[in-house]
Short mmCIF file of C-alpha atoms (C1' of nucleotides) in Angstrom, two decimals:
data_model
loop_
_atom_site.label_atom_id
_atom_site.label_comp_id
_atom_site.label_asym_id
_atom_site.label_seq_id
_atom_site.Cartn_x
_atom_site.Cartn_y
_atom_site.Cartn_z
CA MET A 1 -1.76 -1.01 35.16
CA SER A 2 -5.14 -0.19 36.76
CA ALA A 3 -7.63 0.84 34.10
CA PRO A 4 -10.14 3.02 35.91
CA VAL A 5 -13.08 5.16 34.84
CA GLY A 6 -14.18 3.44 31.65
CA ARG A 7 -16.25 6.34 30.36
CA ALA A 8 -18.36 4.82 27.58
CA ARG A 9 -19.73 8.04 26.13
CA ASP A 10 -19.74 9.11 22.52
CA ALA A 11 -17.19 6.72 21.04
CA VAL A 12 -17.68 3.17 22.26
CA ALA A 13 -14.00 2.55 21.44
CA ARG A 14 -14.84 1.04 18.08
CA PRO A 15 -11.88 -0.83 16.70
CA LEU A 16 -11.01 1.45 13.73
CA PRO A 17 -10.81 -0.86 10.71
CA ARG A 18 -7.38 -1.23 9.21
CA ALA A 19 -8.52 0.16 5.86
CA THR A 20 -9.84 3.26 7.60
CA VAL A 21 -6.56 3.88 9.41
CA ASP A 22 -4.73 3.63 6.11
CA ARG A 23 -6.88 6.46 4.75
CA LEU A 24 -6.69 8.83 7.70
CA PRO A 25 -3.42 10.41 6.50
CA ARG A 26 -5.12 11.31 3.20
CA TYR A 27 -7.94 12.98 5.04
CA LEU A 28 -5.51 14.85 7.22
CA ARG A 29 -3.65 16.13 4.19
CA ALA A 30 -6.87 17.07 2.42
CA LEU A 31 -8.04 19.03 5.47
CA ASP A 32 -4.70 20.81 5.69
CA GLU A 33 -5.15 21.86 2.11
CA LEU A 34 -8.69 23.13 2.68
CA GLU A 35 -7.56 24.99 5.79
CA THR A 36 -4.75 26.63 3.83
CA ARG A 37 -7.29 27.70 1.23
CA GLY A 38 -9.19 29.43 4.02
CA ILE A 39 -12.16 27.09 3.98
CA VAL A 40 -13.82 26.90 7.39
CA THR A 41 -16.65 24.46 6.82
CA ALA A 42 -16.73 21.65 4.28
CA SER A 43 -19.20 18.96 3.36
CA SER A 44 -18.24 15.31 2.97
CA MET A 45 -18.33 15.88 -0.77
CA THR A 46 -15.75 18.66 -0.57
CA VAL A 47 -13.40 16.83 1.75
CA SER A 48 -13.66 13.53 -0.06
CA ALA A 49 -12.97 15.16 -3.41
CA ALA A 50 -9.82 16.72 -1.98
CA ALA A 51 -8.81 13.35 -0.60
CA GLY A 52 -9.64 11.39 -3.72
CA VAL A 53 -12.21 9.00 -2.24
CA GLY A 54 -15.98 8.66 -2.37
CA SER A 55 -18.09 10.76 -0.03
CA ALA A 56 -19.83 7.72 1.47
CA GLN A 57 -16.46 6.21 2.21
CA LEU A 58 -15.35 9.34 4.02
CA ARG A 59 -18.51 9.55 6.10
CA LYS A 60 -18.28 5.90 7.04
CA ASP A 61 -14.65 6.27 8.03
CA LEU A 62 -15.36 9.37 10.10
CA SER A 63 -18.24 7.65 11.83
CA PHE A 64 -15.72 5.37 13.51
CA LEU A 65 -14.14 8.40 15.13
CA GLY A 66 -17.47 9.54 16.51
CA SER A 67 -19.85 12.22 15.34
CA HIS A 68 -18.09 15.43 14.41
CA GLY A 69 -20.16 16.95 11.61
CA ARG A 70 -23.33 19.02 11.66
CA ARG A 71 -26.23 17.73 9.63
CA GLY A 72 -27.25 20.01 6.83
CA VAL A 73 -23.97 21.91 7.17
CA GLY A 74 -20.84 19.78 7.04
CA TYR A 75 -17.65 19.58 9.06
CA ASP A 76 -15.63 22.29 10.76
CA VAL A 77 -12.33 21.88 8.96
CA THR A 78 -10.06 22.79 11.85
CA HIS A 79 -11.94 20.74 14.39
CA LEU A 80 -12.04 17.67 12.17
CA ARG A 81 -8.37 18.06 11.40
CA GLY A 82 -7.67 17.99 15.11
CA ARG A 83 -9.78 14.89 15.65
CA ILE A 84 -7.98 12.98 12.94
CA ALA A 85 -4.57 14.12 14.13
CA ALA A 86 -5.51 12.91 17.60
CA ALA A 87 -6.70 9.56 16.28
CA LEU A 88 -3.44 9.11 14.40
CA GLY A 89 -1.40 10.15 17.41
CA VAL A 90 0.45 12.96 15.66
CA THR A 91 -0.56 15.69 18.06
CA SER A 92 2.65 15.24 20.01
CA ARG A 93 5.54 15.22 17.59
CA GLN A 94 7.01 11.74 17.24
CA ARG A 95 10.77 11.28 17.06
CA VAL A 96 12.37 9.44 14.18
CA VAL A 97 15.81 7.91 13.68
CA ILE A 98 17.06 7.26 10.15
CA VAL A 99 19.49 4.39 9.74
CA GLY A 100 21.53 4.29 6.54
CA ILE A 101 22.63 7.65 5.16
CA GLY A 102 23.33 6.65 1.58
CA ASN A 103 21.58 8.33 -1.31
CA LEU A 104 18.14 7.49 -0.04
CA GLY A 105 18.81 8.15 3.63
CA HIS A 106 20.27 11.50 2.66
CA ALA A 107 17.16 12.33 0.66
CA LEU A 108 14.93 11.33 3.56
CA ALA A 109 16.95 13.34 6.07
CA ASN A 110 16.40 16.44 3.93
CA TYR A 111 12.74 15.71 3.29
CA ALA A 112 10.67 18.61 4.58
CA GLY A 113 7.57 16.44 4.76
CA PHE A 114 8.64 14.96 8.09
CA GLY A 115 8.16 18.24 9.87
CA GLU A 116 4.94 19.12 8.07
CA ARG A 117 3.39 15.77 8.89
CA GLY A 118 4.19 15.73 12.60
CA PHE A 119 7.59 14.13 12.94
CA SER A 120 11.04 15.21 14.06
CA VAL A 121 14.13 13.58 12.67
CA VAL A 122 16.31 13.39 15.78
CA GLY A 123 19.07 11.00 14.77
CA LEU A 124 21.03 9.81 11.75
CA VAL A 125 23.10 6.64 11.82
CA ASP A 126 25.44 4.88 9.40
CA VAL A 127 28.42 2.51 9.42
CA ASP A 128 30.53 4.01 6.65
CA PRO A 129 33.47 5.99 8.14
CA GLU A 130 33.20 8.33 5.16
CA VAL A 131 29.70 9.26 6.24
CA VAL A 132 29.89 9.15 10.05
CA GLY A 133 30.63 12.61 11.41
CA ASN A 134 29.19 14.45 8.41
CA ARG A 135 26.54 17.02 9.03
CA VAL A 136 23.34 16.29 7.13
CA SER A 137 20.31 18.52 7.43
CA GLY A 138 21.62 19.97 10.69
CA LEU A 139 22.45 16.67 12.37
CA VAL A 140 25.77 14.90 12.75
CA VAL A 141 25.70 11.32 11.48
CA ARG A 142 26.55 8.89 14.30
CA HIS A 143 28.03 5.44 14.09
CA LEU A 144 25.85 2.37 14.16
CA ASP A 145 27.59 1.32 17.39
CA GLU A 146 25.77 4.14 19.13
CA LEU A 147 22.34 3.13 17.81
CA GLU A 148 20.92 1.75 21.04
CA ARG A 149 22.15 4.64 23.12
CA LEU A 150 20.76 7.18 20.65
CA VAL A 151 17.33 5.60 20.43
CA ASP A 152 17.15 5.58 24.18
CA GLU A 153 18.52 9.05 24.87
CA LEU A 154 16.57 10.73 22.08
CA GLY A 155 13.35 8.89 22.88
CA ALA A 156 12.87 7.75 19.29
CA THR A 157 9.68 5.81 18.68
CA ILE A 158 10.07 5.22 14.94
CA ALA A 159 13.04 4.01 12.90
CA VAL A 160 13.39 4.47 9.17
CA LEU A 161 15.66 1.90 7.53
CA ALA A 162 17.43 2.92 4.32
CA VAL A 163 20.07 0.22 4.43
CA PRO A 164 21.06 -2.52 1.95
CA ALA A 165 18.71 -5.51 1.95
CA SER A 166 21.52 -7.71 3.26
CA ALA A 167 21.78 -5.64 6.45
CA ALA A 168 18.10 -4.89 6.92
CA GLN A 169 17.16 -7.75 9.25
CA ARG A 170 20.12 -7.22 11.56
CA VAL A 171 19.54 -3.49 11.80
CA CYS A 172 15.83 -4.08 12.27
CA ASP A 173 16.47 -6.45 15.17
CA ARG A 174 18.67 -3.84 16.81
CA VAL A 175 16.27 -0.92 16.54
CA VAL A 176 13.49 -3.11 17.87
CA ALA A 177 15.62 -4.30 20.77
CA ALA A 178 16.49 -0.65 21.43
CA GLY A 179 12.80 0.03 21.92
CA VAL A 180 11.24 1.61 18.85
CA GLY A 181 7.65 0.57 18.22
CA GLY A 182 7.43 1.26 14.50
CA VAL A 183 9.76 0.54 11.61
CA LEU A 184 9.56 1.85 8.06
CA SER A 185 11.80 -0.13 5.74
CA PHE A 186 12.83 0.72 2.21
CA SER A 187 14.43 -2.66 1.56
CA SER A 188 12.63 -5.17 -0.59
CA GLY A 189 13.14 -8.32 1.51
CA GLU A 190 10.78 -9.69 4.12
CA LEU A 191 11.58 -8.56 7.65
CA ALA A 192 10.56 -10.38 10.79
CA VAL A 193 9.54 -8.28 13.79
CA PRO A 194 8.23 -9.42 17.15
CA ARG A 195 4.54 -9.08 18.01
CA GLY A 196 3.62 -5.60 19.05
CA VAL A 197 6.09 -3.89 16.75
CA ASP A 198 4.65 -2.37 13.63
CA LEU A 199 6.46 -2.75 10.32
CA ARG A 200 5.72 -1.08 7.03
CA THR A 201 7.70 -1.58 3.86
CA VAL A 202 8.07 0.69 0.85
CA ASP A 203 9.34 -1.36 -2.06
CA VAL A 204 9.90 0.81 -5.11
CA GLY A 205 10.71 -2.19 -7.29
CA ALA A 206 7.41 -3.83 -6.37
CA GLU A 207 5.48 -0.65 -7.14
CA LEU A 208 7.03 -0.52 -10.59
CA GLN A 209 6.26 -4.17 -11.24
CA ILE A 210 2.62 -3.56 -10.41
CA LEU A 211 2.62 -0.70 -12.88
CA ALA A 212 4.27 -2.97 -15.41
CA PHE A 213 1.45 -5.46 -14.99
CA HIS A 214 -1.20 -2.95 -15.92
CA GLY A 215 0.94 -1.56 -18.73
CA HIS A 216 1.44 -4.82 -20.51
CA ARG A 217 -2.19 -5.81 -19.97
CA ARG A 218 -3.09 -2.66 -21.83
CA GLN A 219 -1.09 -3.83 -24.83
CA SER A 220 -1.99 -7.52 -24.78
CA PRO A 221 -5.31 -7.96 -22.97
CA GLY A 222 -5.61 -11.53 -24.21
CA ALA A 223 -2.89 -13.96 -23.17
CA MET B 1 -11.56 -4.68 -33.09
CA SER B 2 -12.25 -8.24 -34.29
CA ALA B 3 -11.46 -10.66 -31.48
CA PRO B 4 -10.65 -13.95 -33.21
CA VAL B 5 -9.56 -17.41 -32.07
CA GLY B 6 -10.66 -17.35 -28.44
CA ARG B 7 -8.66 -20.39 -27.34
CA ALA B 8 -10.24 -21.32 -24.03
CA ARG B 9 -7.65 -23.86 -22.87
CA ASP B 10 -5.90 -24.00 -19.52
CA ALA B 11 -6.43 -20.45 -18.24
CA VAL B 12 -9.89 -19.08 -19.03
CA ALA B 13 -8.39 -15.58 -18.81
CA ARG B 14 -9.45 -15.20 -15.22
CA PRO B 15 -9.37 -11.58 -14.21
CA LEU B 16 -6.45 -11.68 -11.70
CA PRO B 17 -7.82 -10.01 -8.55
CA ARG B 18 -6.22 -6.72 -7.66
CA ALA B 19 -5.01 -8.04 -4.31
CA THR B 20 -3.28 -10.91 -6.07
CA VAL B 21 -1.47 -8.62 -8.50
CA ASP B 22 -0.25 -6.56 -5.57
CA ARG B 23 1.38 -9.67 -4.12
CA LEU B 24 3.01 -11.03 -7.27
CA PRO B 25 6.16 -8.90 -6.82
CA ARG B 26 6.68 -10.43 -3.38
CA TYR B 27 6.43 -13.90 -4.83
CA LEU B 28 8.84 -13.00 -7.58
CA ARG B 29 11.35 -11.73 -5.08
CA ALA B 30 10.90 -14.76 -2.84
CA LEU B 31 11.50 -17.09 -5.78
CA ASP B 32 14.62 -15.14 -6.78
CA GLU B 33 15.90 -15.66 -3.28
CA LEU B 34 15.17 -19.40 -3.32
CA GLU B 35 16.79 -19.73 -6.73
CA THR B 36 19.90 -17.94 -5.48
CA ARG B 37 20.01 -20.35 -2.56
CA GLY B 38 20.10 -23.17 -5.10
CA ILE B 39 16.66 -24.53 -4.31
CA VAL B 40 15.11 -26.21 -7.34
CA THR B 41 11.75 -27.35 -6.04
CA ALA B 42 9.73 -25.74 -3.27
CA SER B 43 6.37 -26.38 -1.65
CA SER B 44 3.78 -23.66 -1.13
CA MET B 45 4.89 -23.60 2.50
CA THR B 46 8.48 -22.84 1.57
CA VAL B 47 7.64 -20.15 -0.97
CA SER B 48 4.99 -18.51 1.16
CA ALA B 49 7.31 -18.39 4.16
CA ALA B 50 9.93 -16.62 2.04
CA ALA B 51 7.29 -14.19 0.82
CA GLY B 52 5.75 -13.56 4.21
CA VAL B 53 2.20 -14.73 3.46
CA GLY B 54 0.11 -17.77 4.33
CA SER B 55 0.46 -20.89 2.22
CA ALA B 56 -3.23 -21.01 1.33
CA GLN B 57 -3.02 -17.44 0.13
CA LEU B 58 -0.10 -18.28 -2.12
CA ARG B 59 -1.81 -21.33 -3.62
CA LYS B 60 -5.00 -19.39 -4.24
CA ASP B 61 -3.09 -16.58 -5.91
CA LEU B 62 -1.12 -18.98 -8.10
CA SER B 63 -4.28 -20.79 -9.11
CA PHE B 64 -5.31 -17.65 -11.01
CA LEU B 65 -2.21 -18.02 -13.17
CA GLY B 66 -3.06 -21.61 -14.01
CA SER B 67 -1.73 -24.85 -12.68
CA HIS B 68 2.04 -24.88 -12.37
CA GLY B 69 2.79 -27.09 -9.40
CA ARG B 70 3.04 -30.85 -9.05
CA ARG B 71 0.85 -32.44 -6.44
CA GLY B 72 2.77 -34.18 -3.73
CA VAL B 73 5.94 -32.38 -4.81
CA GLY B 74 5.66 -28.61 -5.06
CA TYR B 75 6.71 -26.00 -7.60
CA ASP B 76 9.71 -25.81 -9.90
CA VAL B 77 11.27 -22.58 -8.68
CA THR B 78 12.68 -21.41 -12.01
CA HIS B 79 9.57 -22.27 -13.96
CA LEU B 80 7.26 -20.57 -11.50
CA ARG B 81 9.51 -17.53 -11.43
CA GLY B 82 9.15 -17.30 -15.20
CA ARG B 83 5.38 -17.60 -15.08
CA ILE B 84 5.07 -14.80 -12.56
CA ALA B 85 7.48 -12.57 -14.44
CA ALA B 86 5.41 -13.15 -17.56
CA ALA B 87 2.18 -12.35 -15.74
CA LEU B 88 3.69 -9.11 -14.44
CA GLY B 89 5.06 -8.19 -17.84
CA VAL B 90 8.66 -7.83 -16.72
CA THR B 91 10.12 -10.32 -19.19
CA SER B 92 10.91 -7.53 -21.61
CA ARG B 93 12.70 -4.76 -19.76
CA GLN B 94 10.47 -1.70 -19.32
CA ARG B 95 11.93 1.76 -19.78
CA VAL B 96 11.61 4.36 -17.05
CA VAL B 97 12.03 8.13 -17.02
CA ILE B 98 12.69 9.90 -13.72
CA VAL B 99 11.46 13.47 -13.44
CA GLY B 100 12.91 15.60 -10.66
CA ILE B 101 16.56 15.00 -9.86
CA GLY B 102 16.67 16.48 -6.37
CA ASN B 103 17.78 14.44 -3.39
CA LEU B 104 15.18 11.77 -3.95
CA GLY B 105 15.44 11.63 -7.73
CA HIS B 106 19.18 11.31 -7.35
CA ALA B 107 18.76 8.43 -4.95
CA LEU B 108 16.31 6.71 -7.28
CA ALA B 109 18.57 7.18 -10.31
CA ASN B 110 21.34 5.38 -8.44
CA TYR B 111 19.07 2.67 -7.08
CA ALA B 112 20.35 -0.70 -8.28
CA GLY B 113 16.95 -2.28 -7.69
CA PHE B 114 15.61 -0.96 -10.98
CA GLY B 115 17.91 -3.22 -12.98
CA GLU B 116 17.42 -6.23 -10.73
CA ARG B 117 13.66 -5.97 -10.93
CA GLY B 118 13.36 -5.66 -14.69
CA PHE B 119 13.55 -1.95 -15.47
CA SER B 120 15.96 0.34 -17.29
CA VAL B 121 16.27 3.96 -16.31
CA VAL B 122 16.61 5.60 -19.71
CA GLY B 123 16.06 9.28 -18.98
CA LEU B 124 16.50 11.88 -16.25
CA VAL B 125 14.75 15.23 -16.36
CA ASP B 126 14.79 18.38 -14.22
CA VAL B 127 14.18 22.13 -14.53
CA ASP B 128 16.97 23.46 -12.34
CA PRO B 129 19.83 24.86 -14.52
CA GLU B 130 22.24 23.76 -11.79
CA VAL B 131 21.18 20.16 -12.32
CA VAL B 132 20.49 19.98 -16.06
CA GLY B 133 23.58 18.78 -17.88
CA ASN B 134 24.99 16.92 -14.88
CA ARG B 135 25.84 13.28 -15.29
CA VAL B 136 24.00 11.09 -12.78
CA SER B 137 24.40 7.34 -12.77
CA GLY B 138 25.71 7.38 -16.33
CA LEU B 139 22.97 9.59 -17.78
CA VAL B 140 22.97 13.30 -18.57
CA VAL B 141 20.09 15.17 -16.95
CA ARG B 142 17.92 16.80 -19.63
CA HIS B 143 15.70 19.84 -19.32
CA LEU B 144 11.97 19.49 -18.70
CA ASP B 145 11.36 21.19 -22.06
CA GLU B 146 12.61 18.02 -23.73
CA LEU B 147 10.33 15.73 -21.75
CA GLU B 148 7.87 14.86 -24.51
CA ARG B 149 10.60 14.24 -27.07
CA LEU B 150 12.56 12.04 -24.65
CA VAL B 151 9.59 9.90 -23.66
CA ASP B 152 8.81 9.38 -27.31
CA GLU B 153 12.34 8.72 -28.57
CA LEU B 154 13.34 6.51 -25.67
CA GLY B 155 10.08 4.59 -25.69
CA ALA B 156 9.50 5.12 -21.97
CA THR B 157 6.40 3.41 -20.61
CA ILE B 158 6.73 4.43 -16.97
CA ALA B 159 7.47 7.79 -15.36
CA VAL B 160 8.69 8.25 -11.81
CA LEU B 161 7.87 11.66 -10.35
CA ALA B 162 10.15 13.00 -7.62
CA VAL B 163 9.07 16.60 -7.92
CA PRO B 164 7.64 19.09 -5.38
CA ALA B 165 3.95 18.58 -4.67
CA SER B 166 3.19 21.96 -6.22
CA ALA B 167 4.52 20.81 -9.59
CA ALA B 168 3.31 17.23 -9.49
CA GLN B 169 -0.01 17.62 -11.31
CA ARG B 170 1.46 19.64 -14.15
CA VAL B 171 4.35 17.24 -14.67
CA CYS B 172 1.98 14.30 -14.42
CA ASP B 173 -0.27 15.75 -17.13
CA ARG B 174 2.74 16.16 -19.38
CA VAL B 175 4.17 12.66 -19.00
CA VAL B 176 0.71 11.23 -19.58
CA ALA B 177 0.20 13.37 -22.69
CA ALA B 178 3.62 12.22 -23.85
CA GLY B 179 2.36 8.67 -23.75
CA VAL B 180 3.52 6.84 -20.62
CA GLY B 181 1.01 4.32 -19.30
CA GLY B 182 2.14 4.18 -15.67
CA VAL B 183 3.14 6.84 -13.16
CA LEU B 184 4.81 6.38 -9.79
CA SER B 185 4.58 9.54 -7.71
CA PHE B 186 6.42 10.37 -4.52
CA SER B 187 4.40 13.51 -3.81
CA SER B 188 1.77 13.46 -1.13
CA GLY B 189 -1.05 15.25 -2.93
CA GLU B 190 -3.82 13.66 -4.97
CA LEU B 191 -3.10 13.40 -8.67
CA ALA B 192 -5.70 13.09 -11.38
CA VAL B 193 -4.91 10.86 -14.34
CA PRO B 194 -7.12 9.96 -17.30
CA ARG B 195 -8.77 6.55 -17.54
CA GLY B 196 -6.39 3.90 -18.77
CA VAL B 197 -3.32 5.40 -17.11
CA ASP B 198 -2.16 3.70 -13.95
CA LEU B 199 -1.05 5.79 -11.00
CA ARG B 200 0.60 4.66 -7.81
CA THR B 201 1.68 6.95 -5.00
CA VAL B 202 4.34 6.44 -2.36
CA ASP B 203 3.72 8.87 0.49
CA VAL B 204 6.39 8.57 3.15
CA GLY B 205 4.59 10.97 5.46
CA ALA B 206 1.44 8.88 5.30
CA GLU B 207 3.38 5.70 6.07
CA LEU B 208 4.85 7.31 9.15
CA GLN B 209 1.46 8.53 10.31
CA ILE B 210 0.08 5.03 10.05
CA LEU B 211 2.99 3.83 12.18
CA ALA B 212 2.26 6.63 14.61
CA PHE B 213 -1.32 5.42 14.94
CA HIS B 214 -0.26 1.98 16.04
CA GLY B 215 2.45 3.40 18.26
CA HIS B 216 0.21 5.65 20.26
CA ARG B 217 -2.48 2.96 20.45
CA ARG B 218 0.13 0.78 22.11
CA GLN B 219 0.60 3.39 24.83
CA SER B 220 -3.00 4.44 25.32
CA PRO B 221 -5.27 1.62 24.17
CA GLY B 222 -8.27 3.26 25.80
CA ALA B 223 -9.31 6.71 24.58
"C1'" DC C 1 1.17 -40.26 1.96
"C1'" DG C 2 2.09 -35.28 0.63
"C1'" DC C 3 0.96 -31.40 -1.50
"C1'" DT C 4 -1.68 -28.89 -4.97
"C1'" DG C 5 -5.80 -26.69 -6.60
"C1'" DT C 6 -10.28 -25.07 -5.38
"C1'" DG C 7 -15.12 -24.83 -3.91
"C1'" DA C 8 -17.40 -23.11 0.20
"C1'" DA C 9 -17.39 -20.37 4.50
"C1'" DA C 10 -15.99 -16.56 6.97
"C1'" DA C 11 -14.12 -12.05 7.40
"C1'" DC C 12 -13.60 -7.77 5.70
"C1'" DC C 13 -14.55 -3.65 3.02
"C1'" DT C 14 -17.27 -0.55 0.04
"C1'" DT C 15 -21.39 1.31 -1.72
"C1'" DC C 16 -26.14 2.29 -1.41
"C1'" DA C 17 -29.97 4.52 0.29
"C1'" DC C 18 -32.43 6.68 3.65
"C1'" DA C 19 -33.85 8.03 8.48
"C1'" DG C 20 -32.85 11.75 11.31
"C1'" DC C 21 -31.28 16.17 12.48
"C1'" DC C 22 -30.05 21.04 11.42
"C1'" DG D 1 -33.73 21.49 1.69
"C1'" DG D 2 -29.23 19.81 2.63
"C1'" DC D 3 -26.11 16.91 4.63
"C1'" DT D 4 -24.63 13.65 8.23
"C1'" DG D 5 -24.52 9.12 10.27
"C1'" DT D 6 -25.52 4.37 9.61
"C1'" DG D 7 -27.99 -0.09 8.91
"C1'" DA D 8 -28.28 -3.17 5.12
"C1'" DA D 9 -26.81 -4.89 0.59
"C1'" DG D 10 -23.28 -6.06 -2.38
"C1'" DG D 11 -18.57 -7.03 -3.46
"C1'" DT D 12 -13.97 -8.48 -2.60
"C1'" DT D 13 -10.40 -10.92 -0.08
"C1'" DT D 14 -8.85 -14.35 3.10
"C1'" DT D 15 -9.12 -18.63 5.31
"C1'" DC D 16 -10.65 -23.24 5.72
"C1'" DA D 17 -10.81 -27.85 4.56
"C1'" DC D 18 -10.70 -31.44 1.51
"C1'" DA D 19 -11.07 -33.85 -3.09
"C1'" DG D 20 -7.84 -35.37 -6.32
"C1'" DC D 21 -3.55 -36.29 -8.31
"C1'" DG D 22 1.37 -37.79 -8.27
#
DNA sequence: CGCTGTGAAAACCTTCACAGCC
DNA sequence: GGCTGTGAAGGTTTTCACAGCG
């Protein structure tokens, strides 16, 4: 409640533009790669090339996080990596529940990237009696009835929805009511979430249609 | 080379802003939904609500496609659906090859959304001898060696890559050399493609990290 | 009178270019 | 000399608000 000691030092709590936040994961991955390659110090050119953006863009984005480079030298890879991880909030491992253990949910549950990128899959949920009770990637699949209890007991902050579009809104409402603050949906429909809850949608069909647009433009640039 | 008969009639071949193209799939899906519900005519308010955008945004976007609504009335749902499908280039079913039939590739191969959204999965490719030869979703998985021949014979225009990050660039180079014009990658790393080829990347780890950002901001809005 | 289609305004984002520090 | 950090310029996207048509 009480917000004491407003230390206005190096970062004046700039608001971090949305577009910048969307790029931070790329930078984090690029820095991981450089670190793995044993590179200790890197210029904005080096990092931005690894991340696939322009160097001015990178420097501008980083400037919102405060000043962490050395002029004439570049950035300390490990230090910068830490700053970005802190900004993203992936220093303490976030807990994820996956709802819907069909083909896609199964693939996600086995996806090693979760661990590498700072997340722990702590719960798997489905409704199908054929699936409930199975062990997938070291976890037993629980029934949807237990969703609220699981989210609460496991302290999940993020839910991944890999359920049919027809069920997505209902499941979404339940995970939100259970207290998660972020939802990643793989269904194509629009989902409504209350203010304060963050929703992101991955729509494979939409991605393909965007590719289709550019493809057919290539063939018939006129009409 | 010769660019004849430049008929400058209703649409002056406006360039379709990138942001607009990215939203067209949402509109298409929203219109499908309205059509299924038996709605024949809809105002920009109705359509935009179903698509999850503002009504002014929708009207502005549609204005780039030409004038297809009736003032005081709204849009003919079926007609508008057709116009958007045509703009996206999904009137003639595009052919897709999936490379990498692990957990994710398997899930994608079985994903019904491809058909519903205007695509045919015509080929599945992997390197693992355990997987090659298996029948998945009605198709036999072929070996990576056959990739170029398959893309050519099947007339694939889009490749979906569900391969390990370490293999992604090599596979990408090959599908591009084989002639596909669009690539959808599920690996997290940066991929380089030549000019004229369209690349889109779905990075689940990055999506989660963006959710994490907003989640931890919610808890500690200060530092 | 209602709703589209669209200029104009406002917000946002990227790129440039250079002052300032190492 | 080299590279960061950042104002300022330029570009794109969104929102507003209303003229114009049905």
